[in-house]
CSV table of C-alpha atoms and ligand atoms in Angstrom, one decimal:
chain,number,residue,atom,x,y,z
A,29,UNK,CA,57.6,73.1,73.9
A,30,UNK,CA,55.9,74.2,77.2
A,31,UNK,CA,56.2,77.5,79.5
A,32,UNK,CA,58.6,77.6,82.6
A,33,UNK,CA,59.1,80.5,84.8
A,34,UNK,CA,62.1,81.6,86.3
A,35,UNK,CA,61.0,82.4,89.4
A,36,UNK,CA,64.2,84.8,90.2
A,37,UNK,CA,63.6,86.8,87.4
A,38,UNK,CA,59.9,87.0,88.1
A,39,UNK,CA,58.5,90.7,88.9
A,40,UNK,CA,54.9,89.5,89.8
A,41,UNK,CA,53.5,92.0,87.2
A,42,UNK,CA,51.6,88.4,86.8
A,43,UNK,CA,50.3,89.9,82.9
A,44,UNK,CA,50.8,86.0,82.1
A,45,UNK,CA,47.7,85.5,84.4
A,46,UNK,CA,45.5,87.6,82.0
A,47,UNK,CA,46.9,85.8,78.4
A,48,UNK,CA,47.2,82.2,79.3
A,49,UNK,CA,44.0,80.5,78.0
A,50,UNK,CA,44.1,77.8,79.8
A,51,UNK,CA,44.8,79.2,83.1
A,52,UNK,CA,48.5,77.2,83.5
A,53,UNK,CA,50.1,80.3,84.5
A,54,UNK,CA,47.9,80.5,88.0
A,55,UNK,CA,49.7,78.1,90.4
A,56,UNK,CA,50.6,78.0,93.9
A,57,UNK,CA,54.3,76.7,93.7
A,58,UNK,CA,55.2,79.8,91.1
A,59,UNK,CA,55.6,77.1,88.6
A,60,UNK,CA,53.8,77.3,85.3
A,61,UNK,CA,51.3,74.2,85.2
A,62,UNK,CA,52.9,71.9,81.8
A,63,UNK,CA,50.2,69.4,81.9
A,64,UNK,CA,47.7,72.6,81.2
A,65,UNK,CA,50.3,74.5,78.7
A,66,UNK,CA,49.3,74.8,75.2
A,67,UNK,CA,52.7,73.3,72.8
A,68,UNK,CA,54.4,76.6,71.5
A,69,UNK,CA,51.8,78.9,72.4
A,70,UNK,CA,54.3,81.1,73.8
A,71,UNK,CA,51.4,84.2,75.0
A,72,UNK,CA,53.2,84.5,78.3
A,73,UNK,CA,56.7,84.5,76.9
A,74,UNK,CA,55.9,87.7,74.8
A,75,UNK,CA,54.0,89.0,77.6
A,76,UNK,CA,56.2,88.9,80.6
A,77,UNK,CA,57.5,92.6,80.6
A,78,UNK,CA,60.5,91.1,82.8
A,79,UNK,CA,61.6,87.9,80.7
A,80,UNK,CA,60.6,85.7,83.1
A,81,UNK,CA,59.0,83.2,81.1
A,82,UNK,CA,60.6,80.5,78.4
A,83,UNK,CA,60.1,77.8,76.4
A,84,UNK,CA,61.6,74.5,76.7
A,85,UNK,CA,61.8,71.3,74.9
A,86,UNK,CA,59.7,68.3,76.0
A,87,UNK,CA,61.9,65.8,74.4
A,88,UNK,CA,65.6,67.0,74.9
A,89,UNK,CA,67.3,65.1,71.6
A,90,UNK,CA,70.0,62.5,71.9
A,91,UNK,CA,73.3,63.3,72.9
A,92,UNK,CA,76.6,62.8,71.0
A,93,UNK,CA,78.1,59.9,71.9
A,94,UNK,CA,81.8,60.5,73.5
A,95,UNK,CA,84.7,58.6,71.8
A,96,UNK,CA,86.0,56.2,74.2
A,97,UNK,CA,89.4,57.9,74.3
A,98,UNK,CA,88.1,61.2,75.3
A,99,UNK,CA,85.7,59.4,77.6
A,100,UNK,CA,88.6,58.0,79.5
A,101,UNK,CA,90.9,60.9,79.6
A,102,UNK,CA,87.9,63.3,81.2
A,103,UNK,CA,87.6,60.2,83.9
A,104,UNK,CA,90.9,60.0,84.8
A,105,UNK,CA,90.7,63.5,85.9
A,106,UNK,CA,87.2,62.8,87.5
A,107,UNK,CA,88.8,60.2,89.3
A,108,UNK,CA,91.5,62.7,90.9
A,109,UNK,CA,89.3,65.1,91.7
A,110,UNK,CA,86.8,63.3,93.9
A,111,UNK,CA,89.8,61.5,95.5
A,112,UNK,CA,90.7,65.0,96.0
A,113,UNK,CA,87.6,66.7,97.6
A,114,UNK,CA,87.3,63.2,99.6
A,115,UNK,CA,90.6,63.8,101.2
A,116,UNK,CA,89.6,67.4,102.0
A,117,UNK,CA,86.3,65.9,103.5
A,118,UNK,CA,88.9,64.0,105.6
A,119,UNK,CA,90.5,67.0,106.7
A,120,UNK,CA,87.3,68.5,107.4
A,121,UNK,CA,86.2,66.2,109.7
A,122,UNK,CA,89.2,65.0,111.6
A,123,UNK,CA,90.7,69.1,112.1
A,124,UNK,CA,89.9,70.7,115.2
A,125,UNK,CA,91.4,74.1,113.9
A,126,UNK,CA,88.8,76.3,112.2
A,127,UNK,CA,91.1,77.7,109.7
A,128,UNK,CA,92.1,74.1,108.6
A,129,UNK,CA,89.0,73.4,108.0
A,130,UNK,CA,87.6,76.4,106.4
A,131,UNK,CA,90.5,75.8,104.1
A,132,UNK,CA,89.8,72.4,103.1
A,133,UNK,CA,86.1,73.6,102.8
A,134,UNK,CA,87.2,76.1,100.1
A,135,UNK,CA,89.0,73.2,98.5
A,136,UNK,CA,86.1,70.2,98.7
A,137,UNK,CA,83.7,72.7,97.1
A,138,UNK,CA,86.6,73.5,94.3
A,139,UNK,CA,86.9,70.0,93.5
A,140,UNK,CA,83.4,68.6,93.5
A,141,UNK,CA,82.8,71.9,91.1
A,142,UNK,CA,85.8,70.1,88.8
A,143,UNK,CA,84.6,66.4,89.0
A,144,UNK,CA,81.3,67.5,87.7
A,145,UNK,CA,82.2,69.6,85.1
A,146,UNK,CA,84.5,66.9,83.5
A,147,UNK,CA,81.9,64.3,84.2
A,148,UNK,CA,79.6,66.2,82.3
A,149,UNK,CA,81.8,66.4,79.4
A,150,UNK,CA,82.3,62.5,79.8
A,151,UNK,CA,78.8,62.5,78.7
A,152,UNK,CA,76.7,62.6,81.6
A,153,UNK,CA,75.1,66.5,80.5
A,154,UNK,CA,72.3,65.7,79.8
A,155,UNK,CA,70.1,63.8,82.3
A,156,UNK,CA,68.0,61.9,80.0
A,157,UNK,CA,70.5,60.6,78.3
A,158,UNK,CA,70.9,56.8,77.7
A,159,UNK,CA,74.2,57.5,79.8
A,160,UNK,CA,72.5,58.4,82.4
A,161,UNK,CA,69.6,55.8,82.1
A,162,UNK,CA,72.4,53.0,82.0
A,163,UNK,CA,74.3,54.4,85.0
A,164,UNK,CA,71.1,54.1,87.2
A,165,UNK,CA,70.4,50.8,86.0
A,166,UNK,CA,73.6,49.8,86.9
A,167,UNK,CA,72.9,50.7,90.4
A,168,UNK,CA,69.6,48.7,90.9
A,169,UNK,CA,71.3,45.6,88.6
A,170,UNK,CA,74.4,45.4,91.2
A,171,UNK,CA,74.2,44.3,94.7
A,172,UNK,CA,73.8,47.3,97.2
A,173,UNK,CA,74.1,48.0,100.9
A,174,UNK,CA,70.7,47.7,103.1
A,175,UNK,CA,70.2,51.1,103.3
A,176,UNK,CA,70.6,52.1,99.2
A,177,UNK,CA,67.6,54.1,98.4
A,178,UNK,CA,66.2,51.4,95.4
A,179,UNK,CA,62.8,53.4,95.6
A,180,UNK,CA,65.4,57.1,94.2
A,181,UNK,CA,66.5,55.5,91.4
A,182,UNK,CA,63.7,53.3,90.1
A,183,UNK,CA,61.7,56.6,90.5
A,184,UNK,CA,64.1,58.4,88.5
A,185,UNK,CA,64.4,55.7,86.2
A,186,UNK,CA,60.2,56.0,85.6
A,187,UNK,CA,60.1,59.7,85.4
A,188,UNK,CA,63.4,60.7,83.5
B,29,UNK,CA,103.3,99.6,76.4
B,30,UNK,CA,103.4,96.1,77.5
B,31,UNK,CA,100.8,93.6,78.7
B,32,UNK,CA,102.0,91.1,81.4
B,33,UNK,CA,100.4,88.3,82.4
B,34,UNK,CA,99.9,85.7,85.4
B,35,UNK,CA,100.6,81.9,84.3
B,36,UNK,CA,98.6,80.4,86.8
B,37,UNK,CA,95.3,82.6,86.4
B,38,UNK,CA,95.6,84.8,83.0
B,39,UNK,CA,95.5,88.1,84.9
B,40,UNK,CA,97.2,90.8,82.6
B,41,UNK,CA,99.3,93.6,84.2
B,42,UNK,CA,98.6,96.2,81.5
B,43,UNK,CA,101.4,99.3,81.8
B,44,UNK,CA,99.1,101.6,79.8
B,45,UNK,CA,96.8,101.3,82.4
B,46,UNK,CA,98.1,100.4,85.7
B,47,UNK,CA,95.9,99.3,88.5
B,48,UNK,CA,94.0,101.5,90.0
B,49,UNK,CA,93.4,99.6,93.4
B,50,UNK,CA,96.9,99.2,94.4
B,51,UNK,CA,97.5,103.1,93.4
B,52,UNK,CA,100.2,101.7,90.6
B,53,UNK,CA,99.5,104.5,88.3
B,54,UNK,CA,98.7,104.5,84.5
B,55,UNK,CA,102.0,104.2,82.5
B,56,UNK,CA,104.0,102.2,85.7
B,57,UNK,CA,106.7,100.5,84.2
B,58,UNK,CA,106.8,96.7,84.7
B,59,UNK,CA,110.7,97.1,85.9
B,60,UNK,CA,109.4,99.4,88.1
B,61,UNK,CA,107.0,97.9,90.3
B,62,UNK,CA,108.3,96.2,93.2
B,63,UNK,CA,109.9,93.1,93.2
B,64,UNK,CA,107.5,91.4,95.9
B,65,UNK,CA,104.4,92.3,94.1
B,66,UNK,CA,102.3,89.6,93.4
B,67,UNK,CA,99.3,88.6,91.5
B,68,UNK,CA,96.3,90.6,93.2
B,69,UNK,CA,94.4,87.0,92.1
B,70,UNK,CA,96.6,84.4,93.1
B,71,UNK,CA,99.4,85.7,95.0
B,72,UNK,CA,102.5,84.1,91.9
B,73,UNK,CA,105.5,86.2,92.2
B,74,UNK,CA,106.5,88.9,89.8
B,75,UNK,CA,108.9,87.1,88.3
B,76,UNK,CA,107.3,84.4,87.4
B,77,UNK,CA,104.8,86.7,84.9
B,78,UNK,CA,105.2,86.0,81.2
B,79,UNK,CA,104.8,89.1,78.8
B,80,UNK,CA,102.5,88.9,76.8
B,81,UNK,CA,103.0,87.9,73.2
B,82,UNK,CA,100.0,87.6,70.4
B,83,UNK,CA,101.0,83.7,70.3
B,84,UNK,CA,101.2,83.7,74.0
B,85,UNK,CA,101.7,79.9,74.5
B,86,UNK,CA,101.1,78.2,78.2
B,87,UNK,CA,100.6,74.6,77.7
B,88,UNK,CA,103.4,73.1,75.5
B,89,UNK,CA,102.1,70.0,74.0
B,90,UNK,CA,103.4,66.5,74.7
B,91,UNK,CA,103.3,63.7,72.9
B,92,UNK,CA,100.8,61.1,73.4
B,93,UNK,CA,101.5,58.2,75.2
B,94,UNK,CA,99.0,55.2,74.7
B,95,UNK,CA,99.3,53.6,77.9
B,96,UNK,CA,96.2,51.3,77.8
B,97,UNK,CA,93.9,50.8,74.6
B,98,UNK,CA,91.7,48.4,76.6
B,99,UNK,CA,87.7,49.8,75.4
B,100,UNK,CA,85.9,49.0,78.5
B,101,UNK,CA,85.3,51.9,80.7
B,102,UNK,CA,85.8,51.3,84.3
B,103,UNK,CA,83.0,51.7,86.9
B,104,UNK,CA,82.5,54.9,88.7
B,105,UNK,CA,83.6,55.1,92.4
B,106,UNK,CA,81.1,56.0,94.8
B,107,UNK,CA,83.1,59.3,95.4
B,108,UNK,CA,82.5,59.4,91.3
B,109,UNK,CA,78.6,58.7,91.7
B,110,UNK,CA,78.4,62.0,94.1
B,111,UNK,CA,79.8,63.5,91.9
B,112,UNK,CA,77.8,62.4,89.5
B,113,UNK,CA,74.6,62.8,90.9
B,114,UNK,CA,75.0,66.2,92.0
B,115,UNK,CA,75.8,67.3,88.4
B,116,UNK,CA,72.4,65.8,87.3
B,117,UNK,CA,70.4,67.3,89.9
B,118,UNK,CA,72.0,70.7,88.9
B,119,UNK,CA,71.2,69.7,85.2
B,120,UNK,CA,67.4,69.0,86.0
B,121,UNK,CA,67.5,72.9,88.1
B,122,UNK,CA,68.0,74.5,84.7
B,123,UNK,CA,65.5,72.1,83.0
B,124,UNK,CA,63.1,73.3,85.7
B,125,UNK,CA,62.4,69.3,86.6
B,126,UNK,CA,62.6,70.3,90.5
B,127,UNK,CA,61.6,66.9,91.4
B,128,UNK,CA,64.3,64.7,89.5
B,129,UNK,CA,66.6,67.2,90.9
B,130,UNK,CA,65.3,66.1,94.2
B,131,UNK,CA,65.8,63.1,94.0
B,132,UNK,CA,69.3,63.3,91.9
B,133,UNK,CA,70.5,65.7,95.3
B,134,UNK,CA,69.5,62.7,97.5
B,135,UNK,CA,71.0,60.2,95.9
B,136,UNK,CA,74.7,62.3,95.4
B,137,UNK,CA,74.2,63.0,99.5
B,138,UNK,CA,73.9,59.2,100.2
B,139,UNK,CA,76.7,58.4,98.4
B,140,UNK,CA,79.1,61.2,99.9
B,141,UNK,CA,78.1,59.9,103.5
B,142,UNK,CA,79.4,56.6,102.1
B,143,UNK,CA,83.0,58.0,101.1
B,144,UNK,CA,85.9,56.9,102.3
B,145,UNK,CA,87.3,58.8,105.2
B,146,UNK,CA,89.2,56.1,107.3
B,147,UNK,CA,92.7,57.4,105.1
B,148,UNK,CA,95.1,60.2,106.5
B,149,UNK,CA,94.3,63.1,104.9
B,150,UNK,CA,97.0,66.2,105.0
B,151,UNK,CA,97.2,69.4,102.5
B,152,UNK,CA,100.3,67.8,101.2
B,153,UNK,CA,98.4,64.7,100.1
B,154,UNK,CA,95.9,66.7,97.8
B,155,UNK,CA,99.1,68.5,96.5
B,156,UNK,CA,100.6,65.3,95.5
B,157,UNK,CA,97.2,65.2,93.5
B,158,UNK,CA,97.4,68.3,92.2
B,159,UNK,CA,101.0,68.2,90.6
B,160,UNK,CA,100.0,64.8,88.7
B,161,UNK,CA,97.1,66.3,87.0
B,162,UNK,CA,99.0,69.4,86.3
B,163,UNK,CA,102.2,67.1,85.2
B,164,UNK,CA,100.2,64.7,83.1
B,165,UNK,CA,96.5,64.2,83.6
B,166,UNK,CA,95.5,67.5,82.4
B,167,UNK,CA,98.2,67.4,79.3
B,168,UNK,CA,97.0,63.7,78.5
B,169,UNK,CA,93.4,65.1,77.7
B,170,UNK,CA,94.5,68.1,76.0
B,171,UNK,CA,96.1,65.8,73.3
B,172,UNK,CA,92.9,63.4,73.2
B,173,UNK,CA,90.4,65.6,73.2
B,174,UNK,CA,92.2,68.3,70.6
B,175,UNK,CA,92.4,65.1,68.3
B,176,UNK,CA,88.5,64.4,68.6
B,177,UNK,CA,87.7,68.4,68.4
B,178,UNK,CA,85.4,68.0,71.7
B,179,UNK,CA,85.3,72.0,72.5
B,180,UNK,CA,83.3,71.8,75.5
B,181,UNK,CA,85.0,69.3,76.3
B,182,UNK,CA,88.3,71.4,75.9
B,183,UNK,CA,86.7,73.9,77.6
B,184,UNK,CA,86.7,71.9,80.9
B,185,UNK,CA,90.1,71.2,80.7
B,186,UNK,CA,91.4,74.8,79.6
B,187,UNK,CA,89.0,76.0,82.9
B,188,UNK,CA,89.6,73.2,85.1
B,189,UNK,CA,93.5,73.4,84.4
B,190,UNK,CA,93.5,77.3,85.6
B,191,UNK,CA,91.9,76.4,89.2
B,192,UNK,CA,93.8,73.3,89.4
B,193,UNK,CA,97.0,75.8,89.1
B,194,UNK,CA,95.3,78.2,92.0
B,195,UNK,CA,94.6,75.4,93.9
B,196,UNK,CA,98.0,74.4,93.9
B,197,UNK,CA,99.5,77.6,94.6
B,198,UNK,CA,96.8,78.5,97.2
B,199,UNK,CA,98.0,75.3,98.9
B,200,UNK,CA,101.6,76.2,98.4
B,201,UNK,CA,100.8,79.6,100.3
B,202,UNK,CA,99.2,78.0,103.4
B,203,UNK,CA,102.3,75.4,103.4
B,204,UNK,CA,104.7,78.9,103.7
B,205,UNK,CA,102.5,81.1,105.9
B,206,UNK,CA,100.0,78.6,107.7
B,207,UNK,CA,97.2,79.8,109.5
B,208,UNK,CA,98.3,83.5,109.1
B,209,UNK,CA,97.3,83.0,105.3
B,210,UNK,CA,93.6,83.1,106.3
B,211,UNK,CA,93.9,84.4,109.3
B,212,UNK,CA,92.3,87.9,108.8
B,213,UNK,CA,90.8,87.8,105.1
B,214,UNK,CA,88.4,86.1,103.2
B,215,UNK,CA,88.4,83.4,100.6
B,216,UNK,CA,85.9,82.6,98.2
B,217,UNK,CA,85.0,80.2,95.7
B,218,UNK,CA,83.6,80.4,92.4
B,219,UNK,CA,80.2,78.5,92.0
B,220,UNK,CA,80.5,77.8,88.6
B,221,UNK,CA,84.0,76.8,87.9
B,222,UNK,CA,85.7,76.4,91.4
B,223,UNK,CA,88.4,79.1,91.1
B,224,UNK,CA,89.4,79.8,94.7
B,225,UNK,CA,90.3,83.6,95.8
B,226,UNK,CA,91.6,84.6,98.9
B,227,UNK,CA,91.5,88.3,99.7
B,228,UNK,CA,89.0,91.1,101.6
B,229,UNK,CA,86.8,91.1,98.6
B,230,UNK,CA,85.9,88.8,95.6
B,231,UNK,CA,87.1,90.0,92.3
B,232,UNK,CA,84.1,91.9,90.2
B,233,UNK,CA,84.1,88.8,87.9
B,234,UNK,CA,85.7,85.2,87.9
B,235,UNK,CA,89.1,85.5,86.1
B,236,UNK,CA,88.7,81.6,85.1
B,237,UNK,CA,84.8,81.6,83.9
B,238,UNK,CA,84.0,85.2,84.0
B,239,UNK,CA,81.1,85.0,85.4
B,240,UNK,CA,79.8,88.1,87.7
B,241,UNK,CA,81.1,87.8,91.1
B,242,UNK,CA,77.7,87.4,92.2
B,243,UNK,CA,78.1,83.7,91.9
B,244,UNK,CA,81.3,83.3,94.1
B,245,UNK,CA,81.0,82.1,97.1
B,246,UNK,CA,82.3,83.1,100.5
B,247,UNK,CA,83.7,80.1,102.5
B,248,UNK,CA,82.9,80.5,106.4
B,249,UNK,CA,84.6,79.7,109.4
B,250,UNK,CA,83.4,77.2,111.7
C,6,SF4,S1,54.1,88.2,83.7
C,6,SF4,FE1,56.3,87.7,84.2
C,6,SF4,S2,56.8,89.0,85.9
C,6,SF4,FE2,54.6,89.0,85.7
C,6,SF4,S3,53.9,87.4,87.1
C,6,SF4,FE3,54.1,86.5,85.1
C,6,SF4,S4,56.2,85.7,85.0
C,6,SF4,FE4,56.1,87.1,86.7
C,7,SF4,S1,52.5,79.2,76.7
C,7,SF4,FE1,50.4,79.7,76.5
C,7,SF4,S2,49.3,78.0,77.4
C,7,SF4,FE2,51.4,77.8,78.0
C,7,SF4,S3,51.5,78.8,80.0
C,7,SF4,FE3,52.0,80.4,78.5
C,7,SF4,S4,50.1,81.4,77.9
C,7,SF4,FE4,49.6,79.5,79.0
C,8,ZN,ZN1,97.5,85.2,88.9
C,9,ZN,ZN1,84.5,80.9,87.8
């Protein structure tokens, strides 16, 4: 377990400066250094007078594998929801009149909000999951266009 | 007292209470309000309110049908893989992994330059879409996924079955009034769920997700 800080919620009373004791609380980006973070020590956590600070798991444990009907019902729907934001991205693109588009803006963001949620169920929540992991090397084991960022997922695949 | 409520968006007319913003007063009748009223979330007609009864039942079940049992799961589209991809960089936000969000944003952005947009596209396309999953897709799961007892799974469907129903009527509006639906109000959408609200002012929380109306959205005008 190592310390994160939610920068929102952060008050910069900075009392997590004075009780980390290894100094991973003092960074430029506002994020709390893990490489320096002491496992569990949790001093910041009970220190932050504005709950600003948590812990979080290194290792996030294996998902629960979907049943393949469930699976296929979730992607049915994930199917007609991005056909359905792609056909308001049509709309966006090919209107001329502003409330048209503003419109189909409303419903391209609705939809995309759908497809993920169900694709998440489908078992894509986590994403460390072997799901995941098999879904990107998919992408690099397939033939791709020129311009498919290779060096994306291969990154991904390294540091997930 | 009775309690009356929306079929498309759960909101309850409450006669004991009233509502204060439309200055229908505590103890109003149902019979007596207006016969155009309408939803103050998602415009349904008065008539089409159900009262409200403790076993209040919305989505009759159907019978399964087993249309294919083949195992292998298909391949995701690329409209799919935006999808997809966006949902994992938001994932890796709330795991504070900023850079594997990064890169998980990227990738959904290059894949939703490469959808298709060479198709006609009209409102009455996506509500061709939207009566199918509301006709079957959406009931289809329900039975599935109550077998397996997936409740976030059910979740999605009870949520993403509400907007689905907005999203239909909100398109069924524009079909009636056209531009003049939008023309001098607002509409908003909820970041978290998608509900989609058109009106002066968001609602104080999502009816769908309940979340505080600090996460729904306002949809500009360009
Ligand atoms: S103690 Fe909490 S509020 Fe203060 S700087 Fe640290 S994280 Fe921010
Ligand atoms: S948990 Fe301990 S070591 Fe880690 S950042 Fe907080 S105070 Fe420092
Ligand atoms: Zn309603
Ligand atoms: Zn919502």
């Amino acid at each position: 377990m190592h310390a994160v800080r939610n920068i929102r919620l952060c008050t910069k009373d900075c009392l997590c400066l004075y009780v980390c004791p290894t100094g991973a609380t003092d960074t430029e980006s506002g994020q709390i250094d893990a490489t320096k973070c002491i496992s569990g020590c949790r001093a910041c956590v009970d220190a932050c007078p504005s709950h600003a600070i948590f812990l979080i798991p290194d290792e996030y444990p294996l998902q629960q594998k979907k049943t393949n009907d469930v699976e296929k019902a979730l992607l049915t729907l994930s199917e007609s929801k991005t056909r359905q934001e792609q056909l308001a991205l049509t709309i966006i693109k090919t209107s001329d009149d502003p409330i048209v588009r503003q419109l189909a803006q409303a419903l391209s963001m609705s939809n995309r909000l759908l497809a993920e949620d169900v694709l998440r169920e489908a078992g894509y929540m986590l994403p460390q999951s072997q799901n995941v992991k098999d879904f990107l090397q998919s992408l690099l084991d397939t033939p791709q266009p020129e311009d498919f960022p290779i060096e994306i997922v291969e990154k991904l695949l390294n540091i997930l | 007292m009775k309690k009356y409520i929306c079929p498309i968006c759960s909101f309850t007319y409450d006669e004991a209470v009233g509502i204060e913003e439309e200055n229908i007063k505590r103890e109003t009748k149902w019979e007596d309000i207006p016969s155009e009223w309408v939803c103050p979330l998602c415009a349904t007609n008065r008539v089409d309110f159900l009262e409200e009864k403790s076993d209040i039942k919305l989505n009759e079940q159907v019978s399964f049908s087993k249309e294919d049992e083949a195992n292998t799961l298909r391949v995701l589209s690329i409209e799919e893989m935006s999808a997809l991809c966006s949902n994992l960089s938001k994932g890796c936000e709330k795991q504070y992994r900023d850079e594997e969000a990064n890169l998980f944003k990227q990738l959904s952005e290059y894949f939703k330059n490469k959808g298709d947009f060479t198709k006609d596209a009209t409102f009455s396309d996506l509500s061709n879409f939207l009566q199918k999953d509301l006709d079957t897709n959406y009931k289809n799961a329900k039975n599935v996924i109550t077998k397996s007892n997936d409740r976030g799974a059910l979740r999605a469907l009870v949520w993403g079955e509400k907007v689905t129903r907005i999203l239909s009527s909100v398109i069924n509006r524009y079909d009636k009034k056209k531009n003049e639906l939008l023309e001098n109000t607002n509409i908003y959408v909820c970041e978290i769920c998608g509900f989609v609200y058109i009106g002066e002012k968001a609602p104080k929380i999502c009816p769908v997700c309940k979340v505080p109306n600090m996460k729904i959205a306002q949809v500009k005008r360009r």
